[in-house]
Amino acid sequence: MDITKQYNEEYKQWFSDLKARIRQAQIKASVKINTELLHLYWDLGKDIVSRQFESAWGSGFFERLSRDLHNEFPHMKGFSIANLRFAKRFYLFYNQETTIRYQVGSELDNHPVFQIPWRHHVEIFTKCKSLNEAMFYVQKTITNGWSRAVLMHFIEVDLYTAQGKALTNFSRLLPEPQSDLANEIVKDPYNFDFVTLTEPYRERELEDALTENITKFLLELGQGFAYVGRQVPVKVGETERFIDLLFYHLELRCYVVIELKATKFEAEFAGKLGLYVAAINHQRKKPTDNLTIGMIICKTKDNVEVEYSLESSSQPIGVSEYQLSKLLPENYKSVLPSIEEIKEGLKG
C-alpha cells in the first residue's frame, strides 16, 4: 500500500475518534457548567431568602443587586432583575423537597434537580402547581432528553395529569415491567389541538389530519413512538382488514395498534381491536419483540362500559379520549367559499 494513502487512512480514523472525544468532553463540560450555574442560583436564592435584604429595601433590592452584579461582571449573563427573582423562587420551590434540604456539597450534583438546564427549571417552577408535578417533569426531561420547547408543550397539555390515567387491562395481561411502562405511555385525554375539523367528521378525516401532522401527533403520543403506517392491511382468514394506525414503541419493544373512533366508545370496538392485535402478533411480531398492545382513542367514553369491555378482553388494550380544541362549528363551513366559488369570482 502507498505510504501516503496509509497515513491518510490512519489520520481519518484518528480524526474521527478525536472528534468523538472532543464532543464527549464538550457534553461533560456543558453538564458541569450547568451544574455549577444551578448551584450558584441555588446559593443566591438561599442568601436572598435568609438575609432578608428584600424586606428592608423592597423591590429596589433586586434593582440594586442586578446593577451591582452587571457592573462587576459585565460579560456575564443571567443577572437581570427577572432572573434574580427566579433564583429566589427556584430555592423556595425546590427547598420543599426533603432530600435537597438535607443534602450538601457534591451530594447535590446527583439530585435530579441539578441535572437539567436552568431555563427548563424556569418553565417548571413557574408553571407547576406542586412539587410532585415539578419532579415529574424534571425526571421526564432527564429520561427523554427533552428540549425546552418539548417540555413546554407537555406542560401546556398537562401530561402530568393525563399520563397513566387511561383505562387499560395491561396489568392483568402484560408481564412486569412491560405493564408498568405501557400504562405510563398511554394518556387520557390526548390533545389534538393542531387539528382543525368541521362537525360532523368521520374517523378517516381525523386519521388524515393526524397523519398530515405526523410530527405533532408523535409529539402528543410521547417519547418512543415510531410511525409504521396507516390503513395497514392484515389478512384474517379470507378477509383483508385495515388497521387505522400502526406504530412501534422503541422502549417497550412492541407494536402498538391504534384505532381512532370519532364517536363514543362502544364495547364492540375492543373486540375488533383485539383481533388486530392478535393478527399483528401472528404476522409481524418477531421473537425478540414483546406482546403487541392496542389503543382505542375515541371522542368520549363511559368508564364503566370500558372497564367491563377490557375485563372481558384477552388482549392488552388501553382506551383514551381525545380533545379537539379548535373544532369548527357545524355551520361554519357554509360561510366559507369553496375553491370553485373563488374561481368563478375571479373570472368576473
XYZ file of C-alpha atoms in Angstrom:
348
model
C 0.000 0.000 0.000
C 1.172 3.543 -0.776
C 2.599 5.066 2.438
C 0.756 8.365 1.896
C -2.535 6.559 1.462
C -1.868 4.513 4.574
C -1.216 7.674 6.629
C -4.336 9.262 5.145
C -6.455 6.324 6.299
C -4.855 6.343 9.738
C -5.358 10.090 10.019
C -9.051 9.833 9.060
C -9.602 7.115 11.654
C -7.696 9.068 14.319
C -9.511 12.307 13.489
C -12.891 10.576 13.661
C -12.011 9.238 17.120
C -10.687 12.669 18.141
C -13.966 14.351 17.120
C -15.939 11.884 19.226
C -13.705 12.528 22.243
C -13.966 16.301 21.857
C -17.753 16.125 21.581
C -17.903 13.982 24.708
C -15.694 16.480 26.502
C -17.982 19.309 25.347
C -21.021 17.487 26.686
C -19.306 16.830 30.023
C -18.179 20.447 30.236
C -21.678 21.643 29.395
C -23.193 19.437 32.099
C -20.572 20.618 34.598
C -21.163 24.284 33.720
C -24.920 23.794 34.086
C -24.489 22.146 37.495
C -22.250 24.970 38.696
C -24.746 27.559 37.419
C -27.602 25.849 39.244
C -25.516 25.758 42.442
C -24.864 29.484 42.015
C -28.583 30.273 41.596
C -29.453 27.946 44.492
C -26.986 29.651 46.851
C -28.023 33.081 45.586
C -31.700 32.297 46.194
C -30.869 30.927 49.648
C -28.953 34.104 50.557
C -31.737 36.361 49.297
C -34.244 34.482 51.469
C -32.095 34.210 54.605
C -30.548 37.712 54.623
C -33.919 39.443 54.127
C -32.482 42.433 52.228
C -35.715 42.483 50.257
C -37.684 43.134 53.444
C -35.583 46.203 54.173
C -35.361 47.665 50.662
C -38.425 46.246 48.901
C -38.304 45.813 45.117
C -35.344 48.217 44.979
C -33.144 45.417 46.331
C -33.328 43.402 43.102
C -32.647 46.505 41.008
C -29.553 47.327 43.058
C -28.263 43.752 43.096
C -28.754 43.431 39.334
C -26.947 46.731 38.692
C -24.044 45.876 41.023
C -23.562 42.411 39.514
C -23.640 43.782 35.957
C -21.034 46.387 36.868
C -18.775 43.792 38.454
C -19.286 41.079 35.794
C -20.171 42.990 32.588
C -19.670 39.992 30.282
C -21.685 37.525 32.366
C -25.336 36.941 31.576
C -28.059 35.852 33.970
C -28.140 38.757 36.408
C -31.259 40.516 35.168
C -33.845 41.576 37.751
C -36.216 38.859 36.474
C -33.552 36.144 36.720
C -32.585 37.165 40.258
C -36.242 36.879 41.264
C -36.298 33.442 39.608
C -33.261 32.408 41.688
C -35.253 33.162 44.819
C -38.267 31.214 43.534
C -36.001 28.326 42.473
C -34.659 27.956 46.003
C -38.023 28.358 47.734
C -39.804 25.957 45.383
C -37.360 23.042 45.455
C -36.304 23.541 49.079
C -39.622 21.892 49.952
C -38.019 18.615 48.846
C -36.600 16.912 51.934
C -33.646 15.246 50.212
C -32.482 18.575 48.773
C -32.843 20.344 52.097
C -30.535 17.912 53.883
C -28.016 17.154 51.129
C -24.850 19.237 50.984
C -21.903 19.869 48.676
C -21.191 17.336 45.943
C -24.158 15.183 47.021
C -26.451 17.752 45.420
C -24.896 17.083 41.985
C -26.586 13.684 41.950
C -30.037 15.081 42.712
C -32.286 15.255 39.602
C -32.937 18.973 40.144
C -29.290 19.743 39.358
C -29.243 17.712 36.143
C -31.420 19.789 33.802
C -30.801 23.276 32.321
C -31.765 26.478 34.120
C -34.290 27.632 31.513
C -36.074 24.281 31.830
C -36.374 24.957 35.565
C -37.880 28.375 34.992
C -40.620 26.775 32.878
C -41.222 24.121 35.527
C -41.293 26.103 38.772
C -43.304 28.967 37.267
C -45.996 26.696 35.796
C -46.268 23.633 38.030
C -48.797 23.661 40.851
C -46.979 21.220 43.133
C -43.548 19.806 43.856
C -44.685 16.339 42.766
C -45.735 17.720 39.393
C -42.432 19.574 39.030
C -40.372 16.480 39.863
C -42.420 14.512 37.304
C -41.287 16.919 34.558
C -37.708 17.002 35.864
C -37.470 13.205 35.669
C -39.125 13.088 32.237
C -36.676 15.698 30.931
C -33.694 13.678 32.199
C -35.017 10.334 30.924
C -36.080 11.553 27.480
C -33.635 14.401 26.858
C -36.438 16.895 26.246
C -35.606 20.262 24.739
C -37.217 23.297 26.382
C -39.768 23.503 23.537
C -40.818 19.874 24.079
C -41.012 20.396 27.837
C -43.192 23.492 27.345
C -45.519 21.507 25.069
C -46.023 18.719 27.608
C -46.610 21.163 30.466
C -49.137 23.017 28.312
C -51.111 19.845 27.516
C -50.825 18.757 31.186
C -49.008 15.475 30.664
C -48.706 15.102 34.455
C -52.469 14.765 34.824
C -53.037 12.840 31.600
C -50.261 10.239 31.629
C -51.112 6.937 33.183
C -54.786 7.908 33.625
C -56.197 5.932 30.701
C -58.251 2.803 31.355
C -56.280 -0.343 30.439
C -56.012 -4.036 31.199
C -52.203 -4.007 30.870
C -51.541 -5.004 34.486
C -53.605 -8.172 34.006
C -52.289 -9.222 30.604
C -48.695 -7.975 30.379
C -45.709 -9.071 32.467
C -43.817 -6.598 34.617
C -42.105 -4.264 33.924
C -43.751 -4.021 30.464
C -47.182 -3.493 32.026
C -45.943 -0.567 34.157
C -44.250 1.131 31.225
C -47.248 0.501 28.948
C -49.538 2.173 31.493
C -47.180 5.158 31.632
C -47.172 5.780 27.881
C -50.967 5.888 27.483
C -52.573 9.261 28.198
C -56.150 10.406 28.712
C -57.126 12.654 27.102
C -54.985 13.219 24.022
C -54.944 16.841 22.931
C -55.130 17.148 19.149
C -55.257 20.927 19.192
C -53.198 21.056 15.984
C -56.131 19.535 14.082
C -58.945 21.661 12.656
C -62.078 19.768 11.653
C -65.673 20.669 10.882
C -68.564 18.846 12.549
C -69.647 16.260 11.648
C -66.440 14.417 10.718
C -65.500 10.764 10.269
C -62.632 8.632 11.554
C -60.897 8.800 8.169
C -60.895 12.620 8.238
C -59.377 12.582 11.727
C -56.842 9.989 10.592
C -55.951 12.124 7.552
C -55.456 15.183 9.736
C -53.250 13.333 12.229
C -51.020 11.760 9.588
C -50.702 15.093 7.786
C -49.381 16.428 11.090
C -47.484 13.250 11.996
C -44.623 15.086 13.750
C -47.046 16.860 16.099
C -49.033 13.659 16.528
C -45.886 11.752 17.546
C -45.050 14.524 19.993
C -48.506 14.202 21.538
C -48.198 10.407 21.763
C -44.910 10.844 23.628
C -41.325 9.649 23.600
C -40.528 6.346 21.909
C -43.259 6.025 19.276
C -42.075 5.273 15.733
C -44.601 5.556 12.905
C -45.047 2.374 10.825
C -48.060 3.180 8.655
C -51.766 3.880 8.261
C -54.501 1.635 6.877
C -52.054 -1.246 7.323
C -53.524 -4.426 5.777
C -53.818 -7.639 7.799
C -55.434 -10.779 6.436
C -57.540 -12.774 8.867
C -58.778 -15.946 7.200
C -60.222 -14.951 3.840
C -60.871 -11.349 4.875
C -58.427 -8.488 4.467
C -58.798 -5.827 7.123
C -57.073 -2.476 7.621
C -55.556 -1.059 10.809
C -56.040 2.699 11.236
C -52.538 3.420 12.538
C -49.609 1.174 13.383
C -46.627 2.235 15.496
C -43.637 0.567 17.082
C -42.586 1.646 20.554
C -38.801 1.661 20.863
C -38.672 1.425 24.647
C -41.454 -1.134 25.057
C -40.065 -3.079 22.065
C -43.502 -3.867 20.740
C -46.016 -2.898 18.060
C -48.819 -0.535 19.062
C -52.091 -0.731 17.135
C -54.199 2.436 17.305
C -57.844 2.625 16.302
C -59.447 6.071 16.037
C -63.145 6.499 16.735
C -64.938 9.798 16.083
C -67.777 8.603 18.329
C -68.463 7.468 21.879
C -66.743 4.210 22.905
C -68.728 1.068 22.086
C -67.995 -2.376 23.562
C -67.510 -3.939 20.102
C -64.517 -1.625 19.474
C -62.462 -3.670 21.961
C -63.302 -6.936 20.174
C -62.271 -5.577 16.782
C -59.038 -4.117 18.135
C -58.274 -7.401 19.922
C -58.494 -9.142 16.540
C -55.977 -6.681 15.057
C -53.597 -7.079 17.999
C -53.681 -10.872 17.622
C -53.102 -10.557 13.868
C -50.013 -8.352 14.371
C -48.658 -10.845 16.919
C -49.010 -13.637 14.371
C -47.941 -11.779 11.229
C -45.416 -9.089 12.222
C -44.131 -9.703 15.723
C -40.589 -11.114 15.856
C -39.406 -13.458 18.628
C -37.410 -10.542 20.092
C -40.491 -8.280 20.229
C -42.759 -8.023 23.245
C -46.512 -8.596 23.026
C -48.386 -6.113 20.840
C -50.643 -3.658 22.639
C -53.753 -1.881 21.357
C -55.091 1.623 21.923
C -58.566 2.970 21.192
C -58.679 6.765 21.019
C -62.329 7.837 20.953
C -64.353 11.022 21.211
C -65.988 10.133 24.549
C -66.302 7.085 26.786
C -68.308 5.680 29.656
C -65.679 4.421 32.108
C -67.847 1.586 33.459
C -68.554 0.281 29.950
C -64.838 0.489 29.126
C -63.849 -1.382 32.294
C -66.310 -4.204 31.578
C -65.120 -4.437 27.976
C -61.458 -4.587 28.976
C -62.181 -7.165 31.657
C -63.624 -9.499 29.039
C -60.789 -8.934 26.543
C -57.882 -11.349 26.197
C -55.632 -8.757 24.510
C -53.815 -5.848 26.208
C -55.805 -2.715 25.339
C -55.994 0.869 26.572
C -58.846 3.321 25.965
C -58.496 7.113 25.927
C -60.457 10.131 24.794
C -59.189 12.919 22.573
C -59.832 16.657 22.524
C -60.045 18.950 19.507
C -59.774 22.430 20.940
C -60.010 24.041 17.507
C -63.108 22.181 16.350
C -65.173 24.324 13.987
C -68.956 24.591 14.490
C -71.169 22.595 12.134
C -72.435 25.622 10.206
C -69.027 27.286 9.878
C -68.157 25.548 6.635
C -71.193 27.008 4.895
C -69.935 30.590 5.266
C -66.610 29.822 3.595
C -66.431 29.985 -0.220
C -65.379 26.813 -1.996
C -62.463 26.690 -4.443
C -64.972 26.573 -7.305
C -66.747 29.692 -5.984
C -63.446 31.554 -5.693
C -62.536 30.601 -9.289
C -65.898 31.782 -10.518
C -65.457 35.055 -8.724
C -62.033 35.582 -10.321
C -63.490 35.082 -13.806
C -65.761 38.063 -13.284
